[in-house]
mmCIF file with all atom_site columns, C-alpha atoms in Angstrom:
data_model
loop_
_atom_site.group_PDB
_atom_site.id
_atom_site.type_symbol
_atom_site.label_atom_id
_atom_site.label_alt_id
_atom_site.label_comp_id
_atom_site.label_asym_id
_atom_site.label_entity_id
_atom_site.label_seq_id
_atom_site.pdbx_PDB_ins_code
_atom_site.Cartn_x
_atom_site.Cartn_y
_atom_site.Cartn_z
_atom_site.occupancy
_atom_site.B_iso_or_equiv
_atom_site.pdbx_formal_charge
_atom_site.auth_seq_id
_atom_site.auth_comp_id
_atom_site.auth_asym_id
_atom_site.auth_atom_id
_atom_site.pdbx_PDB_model_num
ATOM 1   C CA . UNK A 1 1   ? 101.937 97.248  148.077 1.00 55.00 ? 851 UNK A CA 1
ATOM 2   C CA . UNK A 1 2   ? 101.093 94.360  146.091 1.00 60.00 ? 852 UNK A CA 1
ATOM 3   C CA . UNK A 1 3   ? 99.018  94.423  143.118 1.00 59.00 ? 853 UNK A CA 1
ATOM 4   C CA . UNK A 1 4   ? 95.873  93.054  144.556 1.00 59.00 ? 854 UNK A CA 1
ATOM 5   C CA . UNK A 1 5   ? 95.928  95.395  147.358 1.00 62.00 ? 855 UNK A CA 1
ATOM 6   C CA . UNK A 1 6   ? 96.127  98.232  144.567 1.00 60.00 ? 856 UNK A CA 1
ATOM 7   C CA . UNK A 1 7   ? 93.436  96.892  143.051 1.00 58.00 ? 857 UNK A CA 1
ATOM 8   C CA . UNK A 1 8   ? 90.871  96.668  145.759 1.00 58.00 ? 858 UNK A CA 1
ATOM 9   C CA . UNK A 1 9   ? 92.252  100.135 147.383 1.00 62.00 ? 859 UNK A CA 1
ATOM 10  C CA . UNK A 1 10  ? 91.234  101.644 143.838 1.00 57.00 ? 860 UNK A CA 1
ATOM 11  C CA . UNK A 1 11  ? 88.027  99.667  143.922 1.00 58.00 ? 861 UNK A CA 1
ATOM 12  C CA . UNK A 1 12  ? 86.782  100.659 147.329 1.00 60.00 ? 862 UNK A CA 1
ATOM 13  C CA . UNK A 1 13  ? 88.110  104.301 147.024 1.00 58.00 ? 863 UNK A CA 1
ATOM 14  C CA . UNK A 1 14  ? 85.732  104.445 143.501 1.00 57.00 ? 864 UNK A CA 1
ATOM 15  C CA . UNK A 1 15  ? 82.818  102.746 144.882 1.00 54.00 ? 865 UNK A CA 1
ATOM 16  C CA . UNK A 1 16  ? 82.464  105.168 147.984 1.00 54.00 ? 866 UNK A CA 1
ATOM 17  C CA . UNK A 1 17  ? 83.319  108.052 146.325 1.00 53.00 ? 867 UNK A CA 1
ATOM 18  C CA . UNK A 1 18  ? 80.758  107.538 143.170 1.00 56.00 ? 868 UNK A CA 1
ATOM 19  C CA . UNK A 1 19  ? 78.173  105.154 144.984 1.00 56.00 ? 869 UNK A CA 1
ATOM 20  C CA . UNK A 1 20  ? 75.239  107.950 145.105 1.00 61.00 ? 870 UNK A CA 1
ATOM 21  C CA . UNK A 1 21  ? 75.996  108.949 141.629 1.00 72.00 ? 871 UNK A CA 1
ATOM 22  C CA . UNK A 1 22  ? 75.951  105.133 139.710 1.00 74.00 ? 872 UNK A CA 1
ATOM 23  C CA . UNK A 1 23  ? 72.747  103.759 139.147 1.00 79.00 ? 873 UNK A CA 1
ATOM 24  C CA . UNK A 1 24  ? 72.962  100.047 140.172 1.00 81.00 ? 874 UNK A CA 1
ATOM 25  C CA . UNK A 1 25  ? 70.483  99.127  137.339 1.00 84.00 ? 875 UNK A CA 1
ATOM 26  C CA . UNK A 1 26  ? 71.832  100.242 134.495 1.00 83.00 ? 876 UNK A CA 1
ATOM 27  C CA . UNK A 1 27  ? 75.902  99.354  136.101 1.00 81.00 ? 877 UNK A CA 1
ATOM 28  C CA . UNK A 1 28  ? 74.373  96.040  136.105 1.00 87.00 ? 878 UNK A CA 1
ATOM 29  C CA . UNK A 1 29  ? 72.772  95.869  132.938 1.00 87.00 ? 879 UNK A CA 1
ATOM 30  C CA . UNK A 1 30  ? 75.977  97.675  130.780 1.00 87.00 ? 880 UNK A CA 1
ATOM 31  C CA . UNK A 1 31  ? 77.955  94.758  132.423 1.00 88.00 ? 881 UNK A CA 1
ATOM 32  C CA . UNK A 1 32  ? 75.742  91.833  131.648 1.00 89.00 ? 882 UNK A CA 1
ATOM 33  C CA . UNK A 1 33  ? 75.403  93.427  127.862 1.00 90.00 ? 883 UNK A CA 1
ATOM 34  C CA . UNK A 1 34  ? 79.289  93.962  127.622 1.00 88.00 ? 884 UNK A CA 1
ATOM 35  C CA . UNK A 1 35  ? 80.049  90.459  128.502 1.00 90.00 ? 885 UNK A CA 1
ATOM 36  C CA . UNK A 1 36  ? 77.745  89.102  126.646 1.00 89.00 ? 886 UNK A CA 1
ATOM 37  C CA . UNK A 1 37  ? 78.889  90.920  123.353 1.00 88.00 ? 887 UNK A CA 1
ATOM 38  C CA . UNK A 1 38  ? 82.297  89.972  124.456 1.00 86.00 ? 888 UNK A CA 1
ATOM 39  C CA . UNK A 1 39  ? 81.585  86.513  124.813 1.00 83.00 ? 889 UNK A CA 1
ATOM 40  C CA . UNK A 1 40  ? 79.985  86.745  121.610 1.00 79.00 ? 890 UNK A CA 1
ATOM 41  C CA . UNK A 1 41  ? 82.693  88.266  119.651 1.00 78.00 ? 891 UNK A CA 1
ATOM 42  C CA . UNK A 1 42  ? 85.019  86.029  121.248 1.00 75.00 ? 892 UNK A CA 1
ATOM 43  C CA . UNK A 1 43  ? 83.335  83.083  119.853 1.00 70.00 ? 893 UNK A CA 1
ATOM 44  C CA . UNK A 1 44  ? 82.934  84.170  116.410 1.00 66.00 ? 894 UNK A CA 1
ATOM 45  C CA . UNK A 1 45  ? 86.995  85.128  115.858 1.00 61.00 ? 895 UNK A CA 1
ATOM 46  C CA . UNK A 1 46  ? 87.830  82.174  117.511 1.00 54.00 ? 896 UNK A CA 1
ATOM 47  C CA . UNK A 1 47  ? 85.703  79.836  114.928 1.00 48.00 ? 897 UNK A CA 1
ATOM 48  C CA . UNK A 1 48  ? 86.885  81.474  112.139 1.00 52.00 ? 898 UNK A CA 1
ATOM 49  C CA . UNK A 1 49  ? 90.236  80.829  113.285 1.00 52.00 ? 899 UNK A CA 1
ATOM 50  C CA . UNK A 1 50  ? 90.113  77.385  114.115 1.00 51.00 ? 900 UNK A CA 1
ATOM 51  C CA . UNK A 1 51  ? 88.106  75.437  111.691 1.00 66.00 ? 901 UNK A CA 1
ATOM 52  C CA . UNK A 1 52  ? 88.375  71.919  111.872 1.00 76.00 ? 902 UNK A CA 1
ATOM 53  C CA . UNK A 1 53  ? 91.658  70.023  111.330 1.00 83.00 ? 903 UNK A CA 1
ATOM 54  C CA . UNK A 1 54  ? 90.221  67.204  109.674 1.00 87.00 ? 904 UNK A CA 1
ATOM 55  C CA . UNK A 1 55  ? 87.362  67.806  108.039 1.00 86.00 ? 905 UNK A CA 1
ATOM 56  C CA . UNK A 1 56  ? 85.913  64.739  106.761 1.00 88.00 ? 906 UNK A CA 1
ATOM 57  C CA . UNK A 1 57  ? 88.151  61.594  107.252 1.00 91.00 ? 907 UNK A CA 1
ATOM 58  C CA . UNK A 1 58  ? 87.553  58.435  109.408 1.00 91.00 ? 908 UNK A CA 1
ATOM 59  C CA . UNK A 1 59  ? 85.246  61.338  111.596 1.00 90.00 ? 909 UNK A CA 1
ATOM 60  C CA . UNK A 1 60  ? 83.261  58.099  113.035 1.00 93.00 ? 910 UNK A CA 1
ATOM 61  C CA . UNK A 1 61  ? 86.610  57.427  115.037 1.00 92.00 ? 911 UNK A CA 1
ATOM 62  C CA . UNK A 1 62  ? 87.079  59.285  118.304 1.00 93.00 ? 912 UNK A CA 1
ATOM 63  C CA . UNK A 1 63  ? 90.807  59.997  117.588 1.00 93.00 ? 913 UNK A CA 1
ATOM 64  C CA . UNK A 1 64  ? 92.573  59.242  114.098 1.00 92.00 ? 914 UNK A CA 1
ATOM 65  C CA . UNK A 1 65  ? 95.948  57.631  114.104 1.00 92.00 ? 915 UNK A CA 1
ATOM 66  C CA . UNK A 1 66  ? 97.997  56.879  111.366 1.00 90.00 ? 916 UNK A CA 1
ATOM 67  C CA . UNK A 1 67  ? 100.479 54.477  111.487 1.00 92.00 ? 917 UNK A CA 1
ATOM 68  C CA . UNK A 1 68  ? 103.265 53.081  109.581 1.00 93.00 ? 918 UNK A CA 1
ATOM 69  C CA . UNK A 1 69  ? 105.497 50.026  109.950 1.00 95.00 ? 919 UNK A CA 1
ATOM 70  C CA . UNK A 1 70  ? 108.954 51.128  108.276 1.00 95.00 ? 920 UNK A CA 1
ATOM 71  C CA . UNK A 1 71  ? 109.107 47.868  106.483 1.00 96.00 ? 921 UNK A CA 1
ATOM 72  C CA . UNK A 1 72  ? 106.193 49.119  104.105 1.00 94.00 ? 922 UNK A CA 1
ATOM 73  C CA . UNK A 1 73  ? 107.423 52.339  103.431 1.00 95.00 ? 923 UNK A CA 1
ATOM 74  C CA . UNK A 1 74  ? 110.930 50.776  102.895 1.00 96.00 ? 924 UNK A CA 1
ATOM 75  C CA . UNK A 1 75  ? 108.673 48.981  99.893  1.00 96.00 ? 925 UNK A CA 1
ATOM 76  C CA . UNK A 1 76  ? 107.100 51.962  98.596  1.00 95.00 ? 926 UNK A CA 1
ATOM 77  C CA . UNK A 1 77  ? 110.405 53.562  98.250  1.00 96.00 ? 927 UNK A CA 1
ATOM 78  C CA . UNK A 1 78  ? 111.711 50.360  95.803  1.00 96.00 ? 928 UNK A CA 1
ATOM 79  C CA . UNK A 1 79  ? 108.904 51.197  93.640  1.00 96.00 ? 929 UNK A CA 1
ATOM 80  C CA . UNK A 1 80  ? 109.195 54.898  94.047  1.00 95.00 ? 930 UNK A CA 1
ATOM 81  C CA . UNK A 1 81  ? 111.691 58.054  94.506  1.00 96.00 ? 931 UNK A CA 1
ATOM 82  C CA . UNK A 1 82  ? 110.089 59.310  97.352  1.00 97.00 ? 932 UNK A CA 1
ATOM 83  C CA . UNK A 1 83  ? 106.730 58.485  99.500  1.00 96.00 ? 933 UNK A CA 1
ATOM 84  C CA . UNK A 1 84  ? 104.670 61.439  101.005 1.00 97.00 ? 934 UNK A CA 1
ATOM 85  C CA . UNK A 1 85  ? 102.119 61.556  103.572 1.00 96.00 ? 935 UNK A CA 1
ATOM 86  C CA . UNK A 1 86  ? 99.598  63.824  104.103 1.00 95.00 ? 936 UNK A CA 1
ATOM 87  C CA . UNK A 1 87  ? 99.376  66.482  107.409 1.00 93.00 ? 937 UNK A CA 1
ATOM 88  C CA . UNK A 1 88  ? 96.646  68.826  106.242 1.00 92.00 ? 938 UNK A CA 1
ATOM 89  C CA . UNK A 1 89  ? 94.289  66.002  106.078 1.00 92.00 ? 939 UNK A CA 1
ATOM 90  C CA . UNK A 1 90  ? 92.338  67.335  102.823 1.00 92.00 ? 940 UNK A CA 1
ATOM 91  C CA . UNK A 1 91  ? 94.071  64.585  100.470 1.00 94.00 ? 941 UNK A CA 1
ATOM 92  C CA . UNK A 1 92  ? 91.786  62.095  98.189  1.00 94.00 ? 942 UNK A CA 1
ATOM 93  C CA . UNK A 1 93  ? 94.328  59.803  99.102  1.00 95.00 ? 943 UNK A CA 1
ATOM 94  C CA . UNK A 1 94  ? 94.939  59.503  102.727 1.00 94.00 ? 944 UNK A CA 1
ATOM 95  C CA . UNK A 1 95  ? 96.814  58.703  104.293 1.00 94.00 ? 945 UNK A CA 1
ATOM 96  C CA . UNK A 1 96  ? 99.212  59.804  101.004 1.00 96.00 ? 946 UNK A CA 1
ATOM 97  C CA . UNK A 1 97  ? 99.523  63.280  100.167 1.00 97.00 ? 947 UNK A CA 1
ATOM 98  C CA . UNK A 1 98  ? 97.850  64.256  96.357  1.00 97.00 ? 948 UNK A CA 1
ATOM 99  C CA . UNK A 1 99  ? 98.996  67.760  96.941  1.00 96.00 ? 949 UNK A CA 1
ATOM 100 C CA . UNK A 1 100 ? 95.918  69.339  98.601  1.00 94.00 ? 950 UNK A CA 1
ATOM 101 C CA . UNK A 1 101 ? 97.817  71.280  100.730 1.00 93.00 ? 951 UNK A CA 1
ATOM 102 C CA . UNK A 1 102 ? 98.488  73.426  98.053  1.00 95.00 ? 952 UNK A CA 1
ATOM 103 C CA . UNK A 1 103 ? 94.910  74.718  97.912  1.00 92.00 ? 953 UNK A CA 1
ATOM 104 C CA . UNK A 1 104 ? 94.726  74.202  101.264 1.00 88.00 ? 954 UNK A CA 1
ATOM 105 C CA . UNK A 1 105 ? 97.394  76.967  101.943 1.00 90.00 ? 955 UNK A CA 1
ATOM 106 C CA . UNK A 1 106 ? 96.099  79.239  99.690  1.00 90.00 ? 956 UNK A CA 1
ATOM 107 C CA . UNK A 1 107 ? 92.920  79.549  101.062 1.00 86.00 ? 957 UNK A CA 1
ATOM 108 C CA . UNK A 1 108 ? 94.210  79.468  105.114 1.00 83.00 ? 958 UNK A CA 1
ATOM 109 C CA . UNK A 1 109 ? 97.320  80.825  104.584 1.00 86.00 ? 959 UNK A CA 1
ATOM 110 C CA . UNK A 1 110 ? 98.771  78.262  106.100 1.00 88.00 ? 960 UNK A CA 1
ATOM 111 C CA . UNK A 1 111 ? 102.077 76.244  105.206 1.00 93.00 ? 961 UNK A CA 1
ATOM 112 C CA . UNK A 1 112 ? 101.361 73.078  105.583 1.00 92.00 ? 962 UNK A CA 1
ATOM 113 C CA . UNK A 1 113 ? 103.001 70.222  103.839 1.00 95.00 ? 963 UNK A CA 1
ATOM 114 C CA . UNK A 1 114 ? 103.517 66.698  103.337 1.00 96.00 ? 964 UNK A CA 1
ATOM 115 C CA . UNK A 1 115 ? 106.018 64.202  105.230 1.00 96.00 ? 965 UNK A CA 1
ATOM 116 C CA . UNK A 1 116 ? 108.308 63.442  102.714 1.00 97.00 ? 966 UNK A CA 1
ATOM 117 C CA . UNK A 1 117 ? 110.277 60.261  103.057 1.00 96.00 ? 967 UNK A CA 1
ATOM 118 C CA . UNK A 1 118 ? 113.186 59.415  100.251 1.00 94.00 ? 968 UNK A CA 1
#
C-alpha cells in the first residue's frame, strides 16, 4: 500500500468514525489559528536568521559585482605582501577587506573571511 493510500485510508477511517463528535467550527477555527501562528513563527526565526548580506553598499544597484582584472592586483602585490578582499561586505573599504569580519563573526557567529591573494 503506498503511502498516500495510507494516508487517505487513515483520513477517511477518522473522519467517519469522529464526524458527529468534531465541531466543524471550532476544527476550522484551531486550524486557521495554528497556521497562522505557524506562519508567524516561521517568519520571525527565519529573519533573524537571515539578515541581510550586504547591508549598506552600492544597495541602489540591483545586483553587486565585483570585479578584478589580474593585471591590477598583480600591481597591488608589487607594492604590497598580500592584497585582501572583502566577503562579509561590512568593510569601510570595499571592495578591500579592513578586517570587519572580525566583528562581524563575533556577533553572527559566523566565519567569514577575506580573499587573500599573495
Amino acid at each position: 500500500i503506498s503511502k498516500r493510500s495510507f494516508f487517505f485510508s487513515c483520513f477517511s477511517r477518522f473522519s467517519s468514525s469522529m464526524s458527529s463528535n468534531i465541531d466543524p467550527v471550532s476544527l476550522t477555527l484551531g486550524l486557521g489559528l495554528g497556521m497562522v501562528l505557524m506562519a508567524s513563527i516561521r517568519r520571525l526565526s527565519t529573519a533573524e536568521k537571515a539578515g541581510l548580506c550586504n547591508p549598506g553598499i552600492m544597495k541602489d544597484q540591483p545586483k553587486v559585482a565585483t570585479m578584478a582584472k589580474v593585471k591590477d592586483v598583480e600591481d597591488l602585490l608589487k607594492e604590497k605582501p598580500a592584497v585582501a578582499y572583502c566577503r562579509c561586505w561590512r568593510s569601510k573599504t570595499f571592495p578591500f577587506c579592513d578586517g570587519s569580519h572580525a566583528k562581524f563573526n563575533e556577533a553572527s557567529g559566523d566565519n567569514t573571511g577575506p580573499l587573500v591573494f599573495k
